[in-house]
Amino acid sequence: KAGVTQTPRYLIKTRGQQVTLSCSPISGHRSVSWYQQTPGQGLQFLFEYFSETQRNKGNFPGRFSGRQFSNSRSEMNVSTLELGDSALYLCASRQNTEAFFGQGTRLTVV
Amino acid sequence: GENVGLHLPTLSVQEGDNSIINCAYSNSASDYFIWYKQESGKGPQFIIDIRSNMDKRQGQRVTVLLNKTVKHLSLQIAATQPGDSAVYFCAENHDYGGATNKLIFGTGTLLAVQP
C-alpha cells in the first residue's frame, strides 16, 4: 500500500508569490491534515479536511487555505508569500486513529 | 491554552543503554497520545500510542507511560541502537476515535546515540 505522497518535495518562491502544495493520502483514508514545521515554532496544525469539508482550522492567517477533492487528495495554498512562510509543510492522512505523515514539501521563500 | 512540551531538548545515550524521553501536556481533556520519530529529511513516523484509559503500553523495544495525575508522558526505548537517533515528538489529540485529526505536538527531543 503506497504511503502519503506530497509534491513537490522542494520549492523556492519569492516574496509576494503564491504557492500550491499537493498531498495524496493513503488509499481509503478520507481525513487529511496539514502541518507547518519550523525550527522556531515546531509542528503546528494548519487545517483538516474530511470528505471535502474543512472541519478544523489552526491559528494561521487567511493567506493559508486548502481544499480536498472527491478522491481525498488535498491541496493547500499560500498566497502573498512572506519570508516567515519558509518551512516544511507536512500532510497526514488518517483512517481510524493513527495518522500517517508524508515526507513533506520544503518551501523556501526568498 | 493547549500546550504539549518536552523537558529535555537533547538526550545523548550510549548504544545498548535504555533511553527515556519525557513530555508534559497541559490539556486534561486530551484522551489520546502518540509518539512520533522524525529522521532528517523525513516526515514523522508513528512509534506508539496510548489512550487516556491506560497508563502503560508496550511495543517492540518501546514502552509509553502515561501519568494523568501530573499530565506526564514518557517514551522508553530499550537497548538503544544507532538507528534510533532522531527527533522524537509527543503529540496529543482530544477527540480519540472521533471527528478530528488535529494533533498538538510537543517541541521535540533530539536523541543522539553514541556508538
PDB file of N, CA and C in Angstrom, chain B residues 14-107:
ATOM      1  N   GLN B  14      24.424   6.054  25.292  1.00  0.00           N
ATOM      2  CA  GLN B  14      25.337   5.074  24.714  1.00  0.00           C
ATOM      3  C   GLN B  14      24.534   3.941  24.076  1.00  0.00           C
ATOM      4  N   GLU B  15      25.047   3.440  22.986  1.00  0.00           N
ATOM      5  CA  GLU B  15      24.420   2.299  22.329  1.00  0.00           C
ATOM      6  C   GLU B  15      24.247   1.157  23.326  1.00  0.00           C
ATOM      7  N   GLY B  16      23.065   0.578  23.341  1.00  0.00           N
ATOM      8  CA  GLY B  16      22.788  -0.523  24.249  1.00  0.00           C
ATOM      9  C   GLY B  16      22.090  -0.096  25.526  1.00  0.00           C
ATOM     10  N   ASP B  17      22.227   1.188  25.871  1.00  0.00           N
ATOM     11  CA  ASP B  17      21.541   1.686  27.063  1.00  0.00           C
ATOM     12  C   ASP B  17      20.059   1.897  26.769  1.00  0.00           C
ATOM     13  N   ASN B  18      19.303   2.082  27.845  1.00  0.00           N
ATOM     14  CA  ASN B  18      17.887   2.429  27.690  1.00  0.00           C
ATOM     15  C   ASN B  18      17.743   3.950  27.648  1.00  0.00           C
ATOM     16  N   SER B  19      16.790   4.423  26.853  1.00  0.00           N
ATOM     17  CA  SER B  19      16.529   5.859  26.733  1.00  0.00           C
ATOM     18  C   SER B  19      15.152   6.171  27.283  1.00  0.00           C
ATOM     19  N   ILE B  20      15.044   7.315  27.909  1.00  0.00           N
ATOM     20  CA  ILE B  20      13.739   7.775  28.389  1.00  0.00           C
ATOM     21  C   ILE B  20      13.547   9.211  27.932  1.00  0.00           C
ATOM     22  N   ILE B  21      12.497   9.428  27.179  1.00  0.00           N
ATOM     23  CA  ILE B  21      12.162  10.763  26.686  1.00  0.00           C
ATOM     24  C   ILE B  21      10.859  11.180  27.344  1.00  0.00           C
ATOM     25  N   ASN B  22      10.844  12.371  27.884  1.00  0.00           N
ATOM     26  CA  ASN B  22       9.697  12.846  28.651  1.00  0.00           C
ATOM     27  C   ASN B  22       8.905  13.930  27.934  1.00  0.00           C
ATOM     28  N   CYS B  23       7.658  14.051  28.341  1.00  0.00           N
ATOM     29  CA  CYS B  23       6.762  15.024  27.735  1.00  0.00           C
ATOM     30  C   CYS B  23       5.718  15.445  28.752  1.00  0.00           C
ATOM     31  N   ALA B  24       5.439  16.741  28.820  1.00  0.00           N
ATOM     32  CA  ALA B  24       4.384  17.244  29.684  1.00  0.00           C
ATOM     33  C   ALA B  24       3.274  17.824  28.818  1.00  0.00           C
ATOM     34  N   TYR B  25       2.051  17.630  29.231  1.00  0.00           N
ATOM     35  CA  TYR B  25       0.937  18.216  28.496  1.00  0.00           C
ATOM     36  C   TYR B  25       0.056  18.980  29.475  1.00  0.00           C
ATOM     37  N   SER B  26      -0.697  19.922  28.963  1.00  0.00           N
ATOM     38  CA  SER B  26      -1.482  20.771  29.856  1.00  0.00           C
ATOM     39  C   SER B  26      -2.981  20.601  29.694  1.00  0.00           C
ATOM     40  N   ASN B  27      -3.429  19.957  28.622  1.00  0.00           N
ATOM     41  CA  ASN B  27      -4.860  19.823  28.384  1.00  0.00           C
ATOM     42  C   ASN B  27      -5.384  18.534  29.010  1.00  0.00           C
ATOM     43  N   SER B  28      -6.060  18.654  30.120  1.00  0.00           N
ATOM     44  CA  SER B  28      -6.556  17.472  30.811  1.00  0.00           C
ATOM     45  C   SER B  28      -7.658  16.757  30.029  1.00  0.00           C
ATOM     46  N   ALA B  29      -8.190  17.412  29.010  1.00  0.00           N
ATOM     47  CA  ALA B  29      -9.230  16.794  28.183  1.00  0.00           C
ATOM     48  C   ALA B  29      -8.644  15.881  27.114  1.00  0.00           C
ATOM     49  N   SER B  30      -7.351  15.901  26.935  1.00  0.00           N
ATOM     50  CA  SER B  30      -6.727  15.043  25.923  1.00  0.00           C
ATOM     51  C   SER B  30      -6.924  13.580  26.281  1.00  0.00           C
ATOM     52  N   ASP B  31      -7.304  12.800  25.290  1.00  0.00           N
ATOM     53  CA  ASP B  31      -7.596  11.394  25.569  1.00  0.00           C
ATOM     54  C   ASP B  31      -6.805  10.423  24.714  1.00  0.00           C
ATOM     55  N   TYR B  32      -5.890  10.962  23.952  1.00  0.00           N
ATOM     56  CA  TYR B  32      -5.105  10.092  23.077  1.00  0.00           C
ATOM     57  C   TYR B  32      -3.746  10.727  22.858  1.00  0.00           C
ATOM     58  N   PHE B  33      -2.704   9.925  23.010  1.00  0.00           N
ATOM     59  CA  PHE B  33      -1.343  10.450  22.917  1.00  0.00           C
ATOM     60  C   PHE B  33      -0.519   9.566  21.997  1.00  0.00           C
ATOM     61  N   ILE B  34       0.352  10.209  21.258  1.00  0.00           N
ATOM     62  CA  ILE B  34       1.153   9.482  20.279  1.00  0.00           C
ATOM     63  C   ILE B  34       2.611   9.941  20.364  1.00  0.00           C
ATOM     64  N   TRP B  35       3.509   9.013  20.149  1.00  0.00           N
ATOM     65  CA  TRP B  35       4.917   9.350  19.984  1.00  0.00           C
ATOM     66  C   TRP B  35       5.296   9.140  18.521  1.00  0.00           C
ATOM     67  N   TYR B  36       6.003  10.155  18.000  1.00  0.00           N
ATOM     68  CA  TYR B  36       6.497  10.077  16.634  1.00  0.00           C
ATOM     69  C   TYR B  36       8.017  10.211  16.632  1.00  0.00           C
ATOM     70  N   LYS B  37       8.617   9.582  15.637  1.00  0.00           N
ATOM     71  CA  LYS B  37      10.057   9.684  15.413  1.00  0.00           C
ATOM     72  C   LYS B  37      10.259  10.371  14.070  1.00  0.00           C
ATOM     73  N   GLN B  38      11.128  11.362  14.038  1.00  0.00           N
ATOM     74  CA  GLN B  38      11.390  12.052  12.788  1.00  0.00           C
ATOM     75  C   GLN B  38      12.881  12.052  12.503  1.00  0.00           C
ATOM     76  N   GLU B  39      13.240  11.401  11.417  1.00  0.00           N
ATOM     77  CA  GLU B  39      14.622  11.395  10.959  1.00  0.00           C
ATOM     78  C   GLU B  39      14.826  12.535   9.974  1.00  0.00           C
ATOM     79  N   SER B  40      16.062  12.908   9.822  1.00  0.00           N
ATOM     80  CA  SER B  40      16.396  14.044   8.969  1.00  0.00           C
ATOM     81  C   SER B  40      15.859  13.853   7.554  1.00  0.00           C
ATOM     82  N   GLY B  41      15.133  14.845   7.065  1.00  0.00           N
ATOM     83  CA  GLY B  41      14.614  14.801   5.709  1.00  0.00           C
ATOM     84  C   GLY B  41      13.361  13.966   5.528  1.00  0.00           C
ATOM     85  N   LYS B  42      12.800  13.490   6.626  1.00  0.00           N
ATOM     86  CA  LYS B  42      11.606  12.653   6.530  1.00  0.00           C
ATOM     87  C   LYS B  42      10.473  13.232   7.364  1.00  0.00           C
ATOM     88  N   GLY B  43       9.282  12.749   7.098  1.00  0.00           N
ATOM     89  CA  GLY B  43       8.138  13.136   7.900  1.00  0.00           C
ATOM     90  C   GLY B  43       8.091  12.320   9.183  1.00  0.00           C
ATOM     91  N   PRO B  44       7.307  12.749  10.156  1.00  0.00           N
ATOM     92  CA  PRO B  44       7.183  11.997  11.410  1.00  0.00           C
ATOM     93  C   PRO B  44       6.666  10.584  11.167  1.00  0.00           C
ATOM     94  N   GLN B  45       7.246   9.649  11.895  1.00  0.00           N
ATOM     95  CA  GLN B  45       6.862   8.242  11.764  1.00  0.00           C
ATOM     96  C   GLN B  45       6.246   7.780  13.079  1.00  0.00           C
ATOM     97  N   PHE B  46       5.077   7.192  13.016  1.00  0.00           N
ATOM     98  CA  PHE B  46       4.375   6.693  14.203  1.00  0.00           C
ATOM     99  C   PHE B  46       5.218   5.641  14.917  1.00  0.00           C
ATOM    100  N   ILE B  47       5.313   5.784  16.243  1.00  0.00           N
ATOM    101  CA  ILE B  47       6.025   4.779  17.035  1.00  0.00           C
ATOM    102  C   ILE B  47       5.041   3.973  17.873  1.00  0.00           C
ATOM    103  N   ILE B  48       4.302   4.680  18.711  1.00  0.00           N
ATOM    104  CA  ILE B  48       3.389   4.011  19.625  1.00  0.00           C
ATOM    105  C   ILE B  48       2.375   5.026  20.127  1.00  0.00           C
ATOM    106  N   ASP B  49       1.207   4.547  20.495  1.00  0.00           N
ATOM    107  CA  ASP B  49       0.182   5.437  21.013  1.00  0.00           C
ATOM    108  C   ASP B  49      -0.400   4.864  22.290  1.00  0.00           C
ATOM    109  N   ILE B  50      -1.162   5.698  22.979  1.00  0.00           N
ATOM    110  CA  ILE B  50      -1.801   5.255  24.214  1.00  0.00           C
ATOM    111  C   ILE B  50      -3.053   6.081  24.448  1.00  0.00           C
ATOM    112  N   ARG B  51      -4.098   5.424  24.905  1.00  0.00           N
ATOM    113  CA  ARG B  51      -5.323   6.133  25.232  1.00  0.00           C
ATOM    114  C   ARG B  51      -5.306   6.526  26.699  1.00  0.00           C
ATOM    115  N   SER B  52      -6.125   7.478  27.027  1.00  0.00           N
ATOM    116  CA  SER B  52      -6.097   8.015  28.391  1.00  0.00           C
ATOM    117  C   SER B  52      -6.640   7.040  29.437  1.00  0.00           C
ATOM    118  N   ASN B  53      -7.288   5.962  28.995  1.00  0.00           N
ATOM    119  CA  ASN B  53      -7.783   4.980  29.966  1.00  0.00           C
ATOM    120  C   ASN B  53      -6.729   3.917  30.284  1.00  0.00           C
ATOM    121  N   MET B  54      -5.530   4.132  29.797  1.00  0.00           N
ATOM    122  CA  MET B  54      -4.415   3.231  30.061  1.00  0.00           C
ATOM    123  C   MET B  54      -3.291   4.029  30.708  1.00  0.00           C
ATOM    124  N   ASP B  55      -2.387   3.326  31.410  1.00  0.00           N
ATOM    125  CA  ASP B  55      -1.222   4.033  31.950  1.00  0.00           C
ATOM    126  C   ASP B  55       0.092   3.471  31.400  1.00  0.00           C
ATOM    127  N   LYS B  56      -0.010   2.391  30.659  1.00  0.00           N
ATOM    128  CA  LYS B  56       1.203   1.804  30.091  1.00  0.00           C
ATOM    129  C   LYS B  56       0.850   1.012  28.847  1.00  0.00           C
ATOM    130  N   ARG B  57       1.733   1.115  27.867  1.00  0.00           N
ATOM    131  CA  ARG B  57       1.547   0.306  26.662  1.00  0.00           C
ATOM    132  C   ARG B  57       2.922  -0.040  26.118  1.00  0.00           C
ATOM    133  N   GLN B  58       3.070  -1.281  25.702  1.00  0.00           N
ATOM    134  CA  GLN B  58       4.373  -1.734  25.226  1.00  0.00           C
ATOM    135  C   GLN B  58       4.321  -2.105  23.770  1.00  0.00           C
ATOM    136  N   GLY B  59       5.443  -1.792  23.089  1.00  0.00           N
ATOM    137  CA  GLY B  59       5.601  -2.223  21.708  1.00  0.00           C
ATOM    138  C   GLY B  59       6.927  -2.958  21.598  1.00  0.00           C
ATOM    139  N   GLN B  60       7.427  -2.996  20.393  1.00  0.00           N
ATOM    140  CA  GLN B  60       8.709  -3.657  20.206  1.00  0.00           C
ATOM    141  C   GLN B  60       9.826  -2.716  20.646  1.00  0.00           C
ATOM    142  N   ARG B  61      10.467  -2.997  21.728  1.00  0.00           N
ATOM    143  CA  ARG B  61      11.558  -2.213  22.321  1.00  0.00           C
ATOM    144  C   ARG B  61      11.108  -0.854  22.855  1.00  0.00           C
ATOM    145  N   VAL B  62       9.866  -0.524  22.725  1.00  0.00           N
ATOM    146  CA  VAL B  62       9.380   0.762  23.231  1.00  0.00           C
ATOM    147  C   VAL B  62       8.226   0.571  24.205  1.00  0.00           C
ATOM    148  N   THR B  63       8.181   1.474  25.172  1.00  0.00           N
ATOM    149  CA  THR B  63       7.108   1.484  26.155  1.00  0.00           C
ATOM    150  C   THR B  63       6.679   2.923  26.370  1.00  0.00           C
ATOM    151  N   VAL B  64       5.401   3.165  26.383  1.00  0.00           N
ATOM    152  CA  VAL B  64       4.898   4.500  26.683  1.00  0.00           C
ATOM    153  C   VAL B  64       4.184   4.432  28.032  1.00  0.00           C
ATOM    154  N   LEU B  65       4.483   5.406  28.872  1.00  0.00           N
ATOM    155  CA  LEU B  65       3.856   5.520  30.180  1.00  0.00           C
ATOM    156  C   LEU B  65       3.086   6.826  30.249  1.00  0.00           C
ATOM    157  N   LEU B  66       1.895   6.758  30.802  1.00  0.00           N
ATOM    158  CA  LEU B  66       1.049   7.932  30.922  1.00  0.00           C
ATOM    159  C   LEU B  66       0.668   8.126  32.383  1.00  0.00           C
ATOM    160  N   ASN B  67       0.959   9.298  32.893  1.00  0.00           N
ATOM    161  CA  ASN B  67       0.581   9.657  34.256  1.00  0.00           C
ATOM    162  C   ASN B  67      -0.367  10.850  34.170  1.00  0.00           C
ATOM    163  N   LYS B  68      -1.637  10.573  34.261  1.00  0.00           N
ATOM    164  CA  LYS B  68      -2.638  11.636  34.100  1.00  0.00           C
ATOM    165  C   LYS B  68      -2.683  12.576  35.294  1.00  0.00           C
ATOM    166  N   THR B  69      -2.248  12.078  36.432  1.00  0.00           N
ATOM    167  CA  THR B  69      -2.271  12.908  37.645  1.00  0.00           C
ATOM    168  C   THR B  69      -1.381  14.130  37.485  1.00  0.00           C
ATOM    169  N   VAL B  70      -0.210  13.913  36.904  1.00  0.00           N
ATOM    170  CA  VAL B  70       0.734  15.026  36.716  1.00  0.00           C
ATOM    171  C   VAL B  70       0.845  15.420  35.251  1.00  0.00           C
ATOM    172  N   LYS B  71      -0.018  14.874  34.417  1.00  0.00           N
ATOM    173  CA  LYS B  71      -0.032  15.184  32.988  1.00  0.00           C
ATOM    174  C   LYS B  71       1.338  14.979  32.361  1.00  0.00           C
ATOM    175  N   HIS B  72       1.827  13.781  32.474  1.00  0.00           N
ATOM    176  CA  HIS B  72       3.168  13.461  32.029  1.00  0.00           C
ATOM    177  C   HIS B  72       3.140  12.193  31.175  1.00  0.00           C
ATOM    178  N   LEU B  73       3.918  12.230  30.124  1.00  0.00           N
ATOM    179  CA  LEU B  73       4.016  11.121  29.174  1.00  0.00           C
ATOM    180  C   LEU B  73       5.504  10.821  28.985  1.00  0.00           C
ATOM    181  N   SER B  74       5.847   9.549  28.894  1.00  0.00           N
ATOM    182  CA  SER B  74       7.243   9.221  28.623  1.00  0.00           C
ATOM    183  C   SER B  74       7.336   8.083  27.615  1.00  0.00           C
ATOM    184  N   LEU B  75       8.444   8.101  26.904  1.00  0.00           N
ATOM    185  CA  LEU B  75       8.749   7.048  25.934  1.00  0.00           C
ATOM    186  C   LEU B  75      10.043   6.391  26.376  1.00  0.00           C
ATOM    187  N   GLN B  76      10.001   5.095  26.561  1.00  0.00           N
ATOM    188  CA  GLN B  76      11.192   4.354  26.936  1.00  0.00           C
ATOM    189  C   GLN B  76      11.603   3.486  25.757  1.00  0.00           C
ATOM    190  N   ILE B  77      12.866   3.587  25.396  1.00  0.00           N
ATOM    191  CA  ILE B  77      13.415   2.770  24.319  1.00  0.00           C
ATOM    192  C   ILE B  77      14.459   1.852  24.940  1.00  0.00           C
ATOM    193  N   ALA B  78      14.255   0.568  24.795  1.00  0.00           N
ATOM    194  CA  ALA B  78      15.188  -0.402  25.363  1.00  0.00           C
ATOM    195  C   ALA B  78      16.324  -0.671  24.382  1.00  0.00           C
ATOM    196  N   ALA B  79      17.517  -0.911  24.947  1.00  0.00           N
ATOM    197  CA  ALA B  79      18.682  -1.278  24.133  1.00  0.00           C
ATOM    198  C   ALA B  79      18.809  -0.359  22.928  1.00  0.00           C
ATOM    199  N   THR B  80      18.985   0.913  23.199  1.00  0.00           N
ATOM    200  CA  THR B  80      19.018   1.926  22.139  1.00  0.00           C
ATOM    201  C   THR B  80      20.085   1.619  21.098  1.00  0.00           C
ATOM    202  N   GLN B  81      19.709   1.795  19.845  1.00  0.00           N
ATOM    203  CA  GLN B  81      20.589   1.498  18.713  1.00  0.00           C
ATOM    204  C   GLN B  81      20.892   2.775  17.934  1.00  0.00           C
ATOM    205  N   PRO B  82      21.975   2.792  17.178  1.00  0.00           N
ATOM    206  CA  PRO B  82      22.280   3.990  16.376  1.00  0.00           C
ATOM    207  C   PRO B  82      21.123   4.416  15.477  1.00  0.00           C
ATOM    208  N   GLY B  83      20.367   3.452  14.984  1.00  0.00           N
ATOM    209  CA  GLY B  83      19.210   3.769  14.136  1.00  0.00           C
ATOM    210  C   GLY B  83      18.084   4.466  14.870  1.00  0.00           C
ATOM    211  N   ASP B  84      18.177   4.533  16.175  1.00  0.00           N
ATOM    212  CA  ASP B  84      17.155   5.243  16.962  1.00  0.00           C
ATOM    213  C   ASP B  84      17.437   6.741  17.010  1.00  0.00           C
ATOM    214  N   SER B  85      18.596   7.145  16.553  1.00  0.00           N
ATOM    215  CA  SER B  85      18.947   8.575  16.559  1.00  0.00           C
ATOM    216  C   SER B  85      17.974   9.340  15.673  1.00  0.00           C
ATOM    217  N   ALA B  86      17.299  10.295  16.269  1.00  0.00           N
ATOM    218  CA  ALA B  86      16.266  11.060  15.557  1.00  0.00           C
ATOM    219  C   ALA B  86      15.687  12.082  16.527  1.00  0.00           C
ATOM    220  N   VAL B  87      14.740  12.868  16.053  1.00  0.00           N
ATOM    221  CA  VAL B  87      13.973  13.750  16.927  1.00  0.00           C
ATOM    222  C   VAL B  87      12.665  13.039  17.259  1.00  0.00           C
ATOM    223  N   TYR B  88      12.328  13.050  18.512  1.00  0.00           N
ATOM    224  CA  TYR B  88      11.115  12.396  18.984  1.00  0.00           C
ATOM    225  C   TYR B  88      10.107  13.442  19.457  1.00  0.00           C
ATOM    226  N   PHE B  89       8.886  13.294  18.984  1.00  0.00           N
ATOM    227  CA  PHE B  89       7.816  14.206  19.346  1.00  0.00           C
ATOM    228  C   PHE B  89       6.694  13.454  20.043  1.00  0.00           C
ATOM    229  N   CYS B  90       6.156  14.073  21.078  1.00  0.00           N
ATOM    230  CA  CYS B  90       4.901  13.582  21.614  1.00  0.00           C
ATOM    231  C   CYS B  90       3.790  14.451  21.019  1.00  0.00           C
ATOM    232  N   ALA B  91       2.633  13.884  20.896  1.00  0.00           N
ATOM    233  CA  ALA B  91       1.501  14.629  20.360  1.00  0.00           C
ATOM    234  C   ALA B  91       0.236  14.193  21.089  1.00  0.00           C
ATOM    235  N   GLU B  92      -0.715  15.096  21.164  1.00  0.00           N
ATOM    236  CA  GLU B  92      -1.964  14.785  21.837  1.00  0.00           C
ATOM    237  C   GLU B  92      -3.141  15.081  20.921  1.00  0.00           C
ATOM    238  N   ASN B  93      -4.196  14.352  21.171  1.00  0.00           N
ATOM    239  CA  ASN B  93      -5.449  14.542  20.450  1.00  0.00           C
ATOM    240  C   ASN B  93      -6.549  14.430  21.492  1.00  0.00           C
ATOM    241  N   HIS B  94      -7.504  15.351  21.473  1.00  0.00           N
ATOM    242  CA  HIS B  94      -8.556  15.240  22.467  1.00  0.00           C
ATOM    243  C   HIS B  94      -9.896  14.893  21.847  1.00  0.00           C
ATOM    244  N   ASP B  95      -9.809  14.017  20.860  1.00  0.00           N
ATOM    245  CA  ASP B  95     -11.035  13.516  20.249  1.00  0.00           C
ATOM    246  C   ASP B  95     -10.778  12.125  19.731  1.00  0.00           C
ATOM    247  N   TYR B  96     -10.294  11.239  20.585  1.00  0.00           N
ATOM    248  CA  TYR B  96      -9.900   9.900  20.177  1.00  0.00           C
ATOM    249  C   TYR B  96     -11.034   9.192  19.427  1.00  0.00           C
ATOM    250  N   GLY B  97     -10.711   8.683  18.264  1.00  0.00           N
ATOM    251  CA  GLY B  97     -11.698   7.934  17.507  1.00  0.00           C
ATOM    252  C   GLY B  97     -12.833   8.787  16.989  1.00  0.00           C
ATOM    253  N   GLY B  98     -12.685  10.093  17.170  1.00  0.00           N
ATOM    254  CA  GLY B  98     -13.784  10.961  16.780  1.00  0.00           C
ATOM    255  C   GLY B  98     -13.553  11.648  15.463  1.00  0.00           C
ATOM    256  N   ALA B  99     -14.071  12.841  15.390  1.00  0.00           N
ATOM    257  CA  ALA B  99     -14.136  13.514  14.104  1.00  0.00           C
ATOM    258  C   ALA B  99     -12.880  14.277  13.746  1.00  0.00           C
ATOM    259  N   THR B 100     -11.996  14.503  14.691  1.00  0.00           N
ATOM    260  CA  THR B 100     -10.879  15.372  14.366  1.00  0.00           C
ATOM    261  C   THR B 100      -9.560  14.622  14.316  1.00  0.00           C
ATOM    262  N   ASN B 101      -8.707  15.068  13.428  1.00  0.00           N
ATOM    263  CA  ASN B 101      -7.367  14.530  13.275  1.00  0.00           C
ATOM    264  C   ASN B 101      -6.338  15.527  13.782  1.00  0.00           C
ATOM    265  N   LYS B 102      -6.788  16.558  14.506  1.00  0.00           N
ATOM    266  CA  LYS B 102      -5.888  17.614  14.948  1.00  0.00           C
ATOM    267  C   LYS B 102      -4.980  17.105  16.041  1.00  0.00           C
ATOM    268  N   LEU B 103      -3.685  17.216  15.801  1.00  0.00           N
ATOM    269  CA  LEU B 103      -2.682  16.825  16.775  1.00  0.00           C
ATOM    270  C   LEU B 103      -1.954  18.062  17.270  1.00  0.00           C
ATOM    271  N   ILE B 104      -1.732  18.127  18.562  1.00  0.00           N
ATOM    272  CA  ILE B 104      -0.916  19.177  19.177  1.00  0.00           C
ATOM    273  C   ILE B 104       0.415  18.542  19.521  1.00  0.00           C
ATOM    274  N   PHE B 105       1.482  19.078  18.939  1.00  0.00           N
ATOM    275  CA  PHE B 105       2.795  18.474  19.102  1.00  0.00           C
ATOM    276  C   PHE B 105       3.622  19.177  20.162  1.00  0.00           C
ATOM    277  N   GLY B 106       4.471  18.394  20.812  1.00  0.00           N
ATOM    278  CA  GLY B 106       5.482  18.956  21.682  1.00  0.00           C
ATOM    279  C   GLY B 106       6.623  19.516  20.851  1.00  0.00           C
ATOM    280  N   THR B 107       7.608  20.089  21.543  1.00  0.00           N
ATOM    281  CA  THR B 107       8.700  20.767  20.846  1.00  0.00           C
ATOM    282  C   THR B 107       9.744  19.811  20.283  1.00  0.00           C
TER     283      THR B 107
END
